[in-house]
PDB file of C-alpha atoms in Angstrom:
ATOM      1  CA  MET A   1      -2.951 -10.785  -6.640  1.00 48.00           C
ATOM      2  CA  ASN A   2      -4.167 -12.533  -9.746  1.00 44.00           C
ATOM      3  CA  LYS A   3      -3.324 -15.986 -11.040  1.00 47.00           C
ATOM      4  CA  ALA A   4      -0.040 -14.834 -12.582  1.00 56.00           C
ATOM      5  CA  THR A   5       1.359 -13.236  -9.432  1.00 59.00           C
ATOM      6  CA  ALA A   6      -0.182 -14.989  -6.405  1.00 71.00           C
ATOM      7  CA  TYR A   7       1.936 -17.743  -4.849  1.00 73.00           C
ATOM      8  CA  HIS A   8      -0.043 -20.872  -5.735  1.00 76.00           C
ATOM      9  CA  ASP A   9       0.599 -24.556  -5.071  1.00 67.00           C
ATOM     10  CA  GLU A  10       4.318 -25.444  -4.759  1.00 83.00           C
ATOM     11  CA  LEU A  11       5.382 -21.793  -4.730  1.00 83.00           C
ATOM     12  CA  GLY A  12       2.944 -21.076  -1.905  1.00 77.00           C
ATOM     13  CA  ASP A  13       4.211 -24.054   0.077  1.00 86.00           C
ATOM     14  CA  PHE A  14       7.813 -22.950  -0.485  1.00 87.00           C
ATOM     15  CA  PHE A  15       7.086 -19.392   0.624  1.00 83.00           C
ATOM     16  CA  ALA A  16       5.239 -20.549   3.738  1.00 85.00           C
ATOM     17  CA  ARG A  17       8.256 -22.621   4.816  1.00 88.00           C
ATOM     18  CA  ASN A  18      10.856 -20.067   3.802  1.00 83.00           C
ATOM     19  CA  ALA A  19       9.188 -17.090   5.503  1.00 88.00           C
ATOM     20  CA  ASP A  20       9.607 -18.772   8.891  1.00 90.00           C
ATOM     21  CA  THR A  21      13.380 -18.234   8.937  1.00 93.00           C
ATOM     22  CA  SER A  22      14.331 -16.219   5.831  1.00 93.00           C
ATOM     23  CA  PRO A  23      16.822 -13.405   6.513  1.00 94.00           C
ATOM     24  CA  TYR A  24      14.678 -11.218   4.271  1.00 93.00           C
ATOM     25  CA  ASN A  25      11.239 -11.989   5.697  1.00 95.00           C
ATOM     26  CA  ALA A  26      11.789 -13.107   9.278  1.00 95.00           C
ATOM     27  CA  TYR A  27      14.666 -10.810  10.191  1.00 96.00           C
ATOM     28  CA  THR A  28      14.278  -7.761   7.945  1.00 97.00           C
ATOM     29  CA  ASP A  29      10.867  -6.876   6.507  1.00 97.00           C
ATOM     30  CA  ARG A  30       8.614  -8.354   9.191  1.00 97.00           C
ATOM     31  CA  PRO A  31      10.349  -6.797  12.227  1.00 97.00           C
ATOM     32  CA  ALA A  32      10.512  -3.428  10.459  1.00 97.00           C
ATOM     33  CA  MET A  33       6.828  -3.441   9.545  1.00 98.00           C
ATOM     34  CA  LEU A  34       5.760  -4.489  13.036  1.00 97.00           C
ATOM     35  CA  GLN A  35       7.875  -1.714  14.519  1.00 97.00           C
ATOM     36  CA  LEU A  36       6.215   0.798  12.193  1.00 98.00           C
ATOM     37  CA  ALA A  37       2.801  -0.475  13.294  1.00 98.00           C
ATOM     38  CA  GLY A  38       3.576   0.280  16.932  1.00 97.00           C
ATOM     39  CA  ASP A  39       0.907  -0.398  19.554  1.00 98.00           C
ATOM     40  CA  VAL A  40      -1.938  -2.283  17.855  1.00 98.00           C
ATOM     41  CA  SER A  41      -3.827  -3.426  20.948  1.00 98.00           C
ATOM     42  CA  GLY A  42      -7.550  -3.264  20.227  1.00 98.00           C
ATOM     43  CA  ALA A  43      -7.022  -2.092  16.637  1.00 98.00           C
ATOM     44  CA  ARG A  44      -8.846  -3.670  13.700  1.00 98.00           C
ATOM     45  CA  ILE A  45      -6.234  -4.338  11.029  1.00 98.00           C
ATOM     46  CA  LEU A  46      -6.484  -5.499   7.421  1.00 98.00           C
ATOM     47  CA  ASP A  47      -3.551  -7.670   6.311  1.00 98.00           C
ATOM     48  CA  VAL A  48      -3.441  -7.275   2.523  1.00 98.00           C
ATOM     49  CA  GLY A  49      -1.595 -10.142   0.880  1.00 96.00           C
ATOM     50  CA  CYS A  50      -1.546 -11.985   4.193  1.00 96.00           C
ATOM     51  CA  ALA A  51       0.416 -14.902   2.695  1.00 94.00           C
ATOM     52  CA  ALA A  52       1.018 -17.677   5.232  1.00 95.00           C
ATOM     53  CA  GLY A  53      -0.181 -15.585   8.166  1.00 96.00           C
ATOM     54  CA  HIS A  54       3.148 -14.566   9.681  1.00 96.00           C
ATOM     55  CA  TYR A  55       2.192 -10.887  10.055  1.00 97.00           C
ATOM     56  CA  ALA A  56      -1.370 -11.724  11.120  1.00 98.00           C
ATOM     57  CA  SER A  57      -0.060 -14.039  13.829  1.00 97.00           C
ATOM     58  CA  GLU A  58       2.259 -11.357  15.201  1.00 97.00           C
ATOM     59  CA  LEU A  59      -0.489  -8.719  15.122  1.00 98.00           C
ATOM     60  CA  LEU A  60      -2.905 -11.037  16.920  1.00 98.00           C
ATOM     61  CA  ALA A  61      -0.280 -11.687  19.596  1.00 98.00           C
ATOM     62  CA  ARG A  62      -0.064  -7.909  20.114  1.00 98.00           C
ATOM     63  CA  GLY A  63      -3.788  -7.638  20.751  1.00 98.00           C
ATOM     64  CA  ALA A  64      -5.136  -6.666  17.318  1.00 98.00           C
ATOM     65  CA  GLN A  65      -8.213  -7.938  15.536  1.00 98.00           C
ATOM     66  CA  VAL A  66      -7.081  -9.105  12.097  1.00 98.00           C
ATOM     67  CA  VAL A  67      -8.760  -9.629   8.743  1.00 98.00           C
ATOM     68  CA  GLY A  68      -6.453 -11.160   6.139  1.00 98.00           C
ATOM     69  CA  VAL A  69      -6.792 -11.455   2.380  1.00 97.00           C
ATOM     70  CA  ASP A  70      -4.655 -13.180  -0.244  1.00 96.00           C
ATOM     71  CA  GLY A  71      -5.088 -14.371  -3.811  1.00 93.00           C
ATOM     72  CA  SER A  72      -3.540 -17.765  -3.089  1.00 93.00           C
ATOM     73  CA  ALA A  73      -5.719 -20.492  -1.598  1.00 93.00           C
ATOM     74  CA  THR A  74      -2.496 -22.356  -0.797  1.00 94.00           C
ATOM     75  CA  LEU A  75      -1.196 -19.536   1.375  1.00 94.00           C
ATOM     76  CA  VAL A  76      -4.536 -18.871   3.042  1.00 95.00           C
ATOM     77  CA  ARG A  77      -4.645 -22.550   4.006  1.00 94.00           C
ATOM     78  CA  HIS A  78      -1.253 -22.139   5.697  1.00 94.00           C
ATOM     79  CA  ALA A  79      -2.438 -18.904   7.328  1.00 96.00           C
ATOM     80  CA  ARG A  80      -5.520 -20.557   8.827  1.00 96.00           C
ATOM     81  CA  VAL A  81      -3.303 -23.088  10.565  1.00 96.00           C
ATOM     82  CA  ARG A  82      -0.848 -20.435  11.748  1.00 96.00           C
ATOM     83  CA  VAL A  83      -3.491 -18.150  13.284  1.00 96.00           C
ATOM     84  CA  ASN A  84      -5.565 -21.059  14.627  1.00 94.00           C
ATOM     85  CA  ASP A  85      -8.707 -19.544  13.073  1.00 89.00           C
ATOM     86  CA  GLU A  86      -8.379 -16.446  15.273  1.00 96.00           C
ATOM     87  CA  ALA A  87      -8.380 -14.144  12.221  1.00 97.00           C
ATOM     88  CA  GLU A  88     -10.975 -13.682   9.497  1.00 97.00           C
ATOM     89  CA  LEU A  89      -9.279 -14.805   6.270  1.00 97.00           C
ATOM     90  CA  HIS A  90     -10.411 -14.413   2.649  1.00 96.00           C
ATOM     91  CA  VAL A  91      -9.146 -15.880  -0.623  1.00 96.00           C
ATOM     92  CA  HIS A  92      -9.590 -12.890  -2.922  1.00 95.00           C
ATOM     93  CA  ASP A  93      -8.010 -11.517  -6.098  1.00 95.00           C
ATOM     94  CA  LEU A  94      -6.444  -8.187  -5.114  1.00 96.00           C
ATOM     95  CA  GLU A  95      -6.971  -6.936  -8.659  1.00 96.00           C
ATOM     96  CA  LYS A  96     -10.675  -6.734  -7.742  1.00 96.00           C
ATOM     97  CA  PRO A  97     -12.514  -4.466  -5.250  1.00 97.00           C
ATOM     98  CA  LEU A  98     -12.568  -5.522  -1.606  1.00 97.00           C
ATOM     99  CA  HIS A  99     -16.290  -6.304  -1.576  1.00 96.00           C
ATOM    100  CA  PHE A 100     -16.077  -8.003   1.839  1.00 95.00           C
ATOM    101  CA  ALA A 101     -14.998  -4.783   3.609  1.00 97.00           C
ATOM    102  CA  THR A 102     -17.176  -1.785   4.451  1.00 98.00           C
ATOM    103  CA  ASP A 103     -16.125   1.863   4.346  1.00 98.00           C
ATOM    104  CA  ALA A 104     -13.849   3.150   7.152  1.00 98.00           C
ATOM    105  CA  SER A 105     -13.909  -0.247   8.887  1.00 98.00           C
ATOM    106  CA  PHE A 106     -10.199  -0.601   9.711  1.00 98.00           C
ATOM    107  CA  ASP A 107      -7.832   1.299  12.023  1.00 98.00           C
ATOM    108  CA  GLY A 108      -4.748   0.131  10.153  1.00 98.00           C
ATOM    109  CA  ILE A 109      -3.670  -1.747   7.038  1.00 98.00           C
ATOM    110  CA  VAL A 110      -0.535  -3.829   6.491  1.00 98.00           C
ATOM    111  CA  CYS A 111       0.514  -4.383   2.874  1.00 98.00           C
ATOM    112  CA  ALA A 112       3.829  -6.223   3.119  1.00 98.00           C
ATOM    113  CA  LEU A 113       5.779  -7.034  -0.065  1.00 97.00           C
ATOM    114  CA  VAL A 114       2.605  -7.120  -2.141  1.00 96.00           C
ATOM    115  CA  ILE A 115       2.196  -3.851  -4.037  1.00 97.00           C
ATOM    116  CA  HIS A 116       4.795  -4.741  -6.703  1.00 97.00           C
ATOM    117  CA  HIS A 117       2.709  -7.795  -7.656  1.00 96.00           C
ATOM    118  CA  ILE A 118      -0.402  -5.721  -8.437  1.00 97.00           C
ATOM    119  CA  ARG A 119      -1.203  -4.443 -11.921  1.00 96.00           C
ATOM    120  CA  ASN A 120      -4.199  -2.244 -11.070  1.00 97.00           C
ATOM    121  CA  ARG A 121      -2.533  -0.490  -8.164  1.00 98.00           C
ATOM    122  CA  SER A 122      -4.650   2.653  -8.433  1.00 98.00           C
ATOM    123  CA  GLN A 123      -7.807   0.600  -7.828  1.00 98.00           C
ATOM    124  CA  LEU A 124      -6.297  -1.288  -4.894  1.00 98.00           C
ATOM    125  CA  LEU A 125      -5.018   1.899  -3.269  1.00 98.00           C
ATOM    126  CA  ALA A 126      -8.426   3.540  -3.706  1.00 98.00           C
ATOM    127  CA  GLU A 127      -9.995   0.529  -2.029  1.00 98.00           C
ATOM    128  CA  LEU A 128      -7.503   0.672   0.847  1.00 98.00           C
ATOM    129  CA  ARG A 129      -8.301   4.335   1.384  1.00 98.00           C
ATOM    130  CA  ARG A 130     -12.025   3.546   1.296  1.00 98.00           C
ATOM    131  CA  VAL A 131     -11.873   0.845   3.984  1.00 98.00           C
ATOM    132  CA  LEU A 132      -9.448   2.766   6.237  1.00 98.00           C
ATOM    133  CA  ARG A 133     -10.947   5.134   8.790  1.00 98.00           C
ATOM    134  CA  PRO A 134      -9.906   8.808   8.701  1.00 98.00           C
ATOM    135  CA  GLY A 135      -6.677   9.105  10.678  1.00 98.00           C
ATOM    136  CA  GLY A 136      -5.916   5.421  10.188  1.00 98.00           C
ATOM    137  CA  TRP A 137      -2.502   4.193   9.058  1.00 98.00           C
ATOM    138  CA  LEU A 138      -1.261   2.234   6.064  1.00 98.00           C
ATOM    139  CA  LEU A 139       2.037   0.334   6.036  1.00 98.00           C
ATOM    140  CA  VAL A 140       3.517  -0.644   2.675  1.00 98.00           C
ATOM    141  CA  SER A 141       6.784  -2.428   1.954  1.00 98.00           C
ATOM    142  CA  THR A 142       8.269  -3.297  -1.417  1.00 98.00           C
ATOM    143  CA  THR A 143      11.504  -4.397  -3.033  1.00 97.00           C
ATOM    144  CA  HIS A 144      14.022  -1.572  -2.963  1.00 98.00           C
ATOM    145  CA  PRO A 145      14.433   0.004  -6.424  1.00 97.00           C
ATOM    146  CA  THR A 146      18.211  -0.098  -6.173  1.00 97.00           C
ATOM    147  CA  ALA A 147      18.133  -3.792  -5.223  1.00 96.00           C
ATOM    148  CA  ASP A 148      16.169  -4.541  -8.391  1.00 96.00           C
ATOM    149  CA  TRP A 149      18.536  -2.356 -10.407  1.00 97.00           C
ATOM    150  CA  ARG A 150      21.530  -4.328  -9.126  1.00 95.00           C
ATOM    151  CA  ARG A 151      19.765  -7.640  -9.659  1.00 94.00           C
ATOM    152  CA  PHE A 152      18.316  -7.138 -13.152  1.00 96.00           C
ATOM    153  CA  GLY A 153      20.425  -4.315 -14.591  1.00 96.00           C
ATOM    154  CA  GLY A 154      19.166  -2.000 -17.295  1.00 96.00           C
ATOM    155  CA  SER A 155      17.639   1.340 -16.382  1.00 97.00           C
ATOM    156  CA  TYR A 156      16.964   2.266 -12.766  1.00 98.00           C
ATOM    157  CA  TYR A 157      13.713   3.804 -14.049  1.00 98.00           C
ATOM    158  CA  SER A 158      12.487   0.523 -15.547  1.00 97.00           C
ATOM    159  CA  HIS A 159       8.884  -0.565 -14.983  1.00 97.00           C
ATOM    160  CA  GLU A 160       9.344  -3.976 -16.545  1.00 97.00           C
ATOM    161  CA  TRP A 161       7.792  -7.129 -15.132  1.00 97.00           C
ATOM    162  CA  SER A 162      10.549  -9.438 -13.962  1.00 94.00           C
ATOM    163  CA  GLU A 163      11.066 -13.018 -12.811  1.00 93.00           C
ATOM    164  CA  LEU A 164      13.059 -13.557  -9.620  1.00 91.00           C
ATOM    165  CA  PRO A 165      14.283 -17.176  -9.361  1.00 91.00           C
ATOM    166  CA  VAL A 166      13.739 -18.923  -6.013  1.00 88.00           C
ATOM    167  CA  ALA A 167      14.155 -22.458  -4.670  1.00 87.00           C
ATOM    168  CA  ASN A 168      17.425 -22.973  -6.558  1.00 87.00           C
ATOM    169  CA  GLY A 169      15.838 -21.751  -9.768  1.00 87.00           C
ATOM    170  CA  THR A 170      13.018 -24.297  -9.797  1.00 88.00           C
ATOM    171  CA  MET A 171      10.387 -21.554  -9.336  1.00 89.00           C
ATOM    172  CA  SER A 172      10.170 -17.799  -9.762  1.00 89.00           C
ATOM    173  CA  ILE A 173       8.350 -14.768  -8.376  1.00 89.00           C
ATOM    174  CA  HIS A 174       6.700 -12.458 -10.923  1.00 93.00           C
ATOM    175  CA  TYR A 175       6.636  -8.754 -10.025  1.00 96.00           C
ATOM    176  CA  GLN A 176       7.072  -5.258 -11.430  1.00 97.00           C
ATOM    177  CA  ARG A 177      10.122  -3.093 -10.921  1.00 97.00           C
ATOM    178  CA  MET A 178       9.497   0.583 -10.217  1.00 98.00           C
ATOM    179  CA  PRO A 179      11.605   3.598  -9.254  1.00 98.00           C
ATOM    180  CA  LEU A 180      11.080   5.393  -5.957  1.00 98.00           C
ATOM    181  CA  GLU A 181       9.147   8.233  -7.611  1.00 98.00           C
ATOM    182  CA  THR A 182       6.553   5.762  -8.919  1.00 98.00           C
ATOM    183  CA  PHE A 183       6.198   3.917  -5.618  1.00 98.00           C
ATOM    184  CA  LEU A 184       5.737   7.067  -3.543  1.00 98.00           C
ATOM    185  CA  GLY A 185       3.923   8.988  -6.254  1.00 98.00           C
ATOM    186  CA  GLU A 186       1.137   6.423  -6.503  1.00 98.00           C
ATOM    187  CA  LEU A 187       0.633   6.344  -2.732  1.00 98.00           C
ATOM    188  CA  LEU A 188       0.434  10.117  -2.493  1.00 98.00           C
ATOM    189  CA  ALA A 189      -1.849  10.373  -5.529  1.00 98.00           C
ATOM    190  CA  ALA A 190      -4.221   7.936  -3.811  1.00 98.00           C
ATOM    191  CA  GLY A 191      -4.729  10.481  -1.039  1.00 98.00           C
ATOM    192  CA  PHE A 192      -2.411   9.194   1.668  1.00 98.00           C
ATOM    193  CA  VAL A 193       0.028  11.373   3.626  1.00 98.00           C
ATOM    194  CA  LEU A 194       3.581  10.102   4.139  1.00 98.00           C
ATOM    195  CA  GLU A 195       4.556   9.862   7.805  1.00 98.00           C
ATOM    196  CA  GLN A 196       7.741   7.768   7.792  1.00 98.00           C
ATOM    197  CA  LEU A 197      10.080   6.063   5.312  1.00 98.00           C
ATOM    198  CA  ILE A 198      12.698   3.476   6.231  1.00 98.00           C
ATOM    199  CA  GLU A 199      15.145   1.140   4.482  1.00 98.00           C
ATOM    200  CA  PRO A 200      14.947  -1.886   6.801  1.00 97.00           C
ATOM    201  CA  ARG A 201      18.112  -3.534   8.110  1.00 96.00           C
ATOM    202  CA  PRO A 202      18.101  -7.017   9.647  1.00 95.00           C
ATOM    203  CA  THR A 203      17.732  -7.413  13.390  1.00 95.00           C
ATOM    204  CA  SER A 204      20.779  -8.266  15.485  1.00 95.00           C
ATOM    205  CA  ASP A 205      19.483 -11.825  15.984  1.00 94.00           C
ATOM    206  CA  LEU A 206      20.405 -12.635  12.389  1.00 94.00           C
ATOM    207  CA  GLU A 207      24.108 -11.975  13.006  1.00 94.00           C
ATOM    208  CA  GLU A 208      24.355 -15.033  15.269  1.00 94.00           C
ATOM    209  CA  ILE A 209      22.391 -17.229  12.852  1.00 93.00           C
ATOM    210  CA  ASP A 210      23.772 -16.139   9.467  1.00 93.00           C
ATOM    211  CA  ALA A 211      26.601 -13.606   9.691  1.00 95.00           C
ATOM    212  CA  SER A 212      27.084 -13.384   5.929  1.00 94.00           C
ATOM    213  CA  ALA A 213      23.419 -12.542   5.301  1.00 93.00           C
ATOM    214  CA  TYR A 214      23.526 -10.025   8.156  1.00 93.00           C
ATOM    215  CA  ASP A 215      26.560  -8.287   6.653  1.00 95.00           C
ATOM    216  CA  LYS A 216      25.065  -8.346   3.137  1.00 93.00           C
ATOM    217  CA  LEU A 217      21.805  -6.753   4.266  1.00 94.00           C
ATOM    218  CA  HIS A 218      23.704  -4.047   6.140  1.00 94.00           C
ATOM    219  CA  GLN A 219      25.704  -3.116   3.045  1.00 95.00           C
ATOM    220  CA  ALA A 220      22.891  -2.415   0.587  1.00 93.00           C
ATOM    221  CA  PRO A 221      19.114  -2.037   1.002  1.00 94.00           C
ATOM    222  CA  CYS A 222      16.814  -4.858  -0.003  1.00 96.00           C
ATOM    223  CA  PHE A 223      13.430  -3.403   0.962  1.00 97.00           C
ATOM    224  CA  LEU A 224      11.700  -0.055   1.324  1.00 98.00           C
ATOM    225  CA  ALA A 225       8.911   0.516   3.857  1.00 98.00           C
ATOM    226  CA  VAL A 226       6.606   3.468   4.502  1.00 98.00           C
ATOM    227  CA  LYS A 227       3.960   4.467   7.004  1.00 98.00           C
ATOM    228  CA  LEU A 228       1.165   6.672   5.712  1.00 98.00           C
ATOM    229  CA  ARG A 229      -2.052   8.167   7.080  1.00 98.00           C
ATOM    230  CA  ARG A 230      -5.465   8.714   5.640  1.00 98.00           C
ATOM    231  CA  PRO A 231      -6.329  12.388   6.331  1.00 97.00           C
TER     232      PRO A 231
END
């Protein structure tokens, strides 16, 4: 992510704290993506947009070797603490080629809630295909198009860049809306094969902690997640 979309400074600190217990991150997207990943023991995984290291930490605990990359130095600092330096982490603008990674050097790639922040998605997807070994998997999650349609209104087919207020409106997240056909179309055009698509629901643990959030996230989708393969 570039300067306009990466979570720098106060926004990075807020996200690092919030992702620990957020109904959206901790109980919906993260469990769904880890379930899609399956058995990662011994696998070398690239965590694209690794943020504060929550996914990297979970993957390490499951026996994976992890390389993480994020455009925010603030978040990478949090990630280093979270993974206790057990993962290789890079501060890197995802709008630029992944010069630190060699061809076919990863068994799997996790790209959680990142793709909608990227402007040059075709370049990033080409780079992900390059560094993924043949037969390797790619996991991608994004905001659900219908959730953005409900939130911002206008046309479902909008590709506009939007500002989502967070932290009681004191900060905002900058990202691009896109319909399902754009999201999937770009992944398929990049040469990946779709294996599974899910609309993640929160885990049952959330019901005991925040029943209203649990009910809300079971009524309408918030995220969309896919598992793809490189042929």
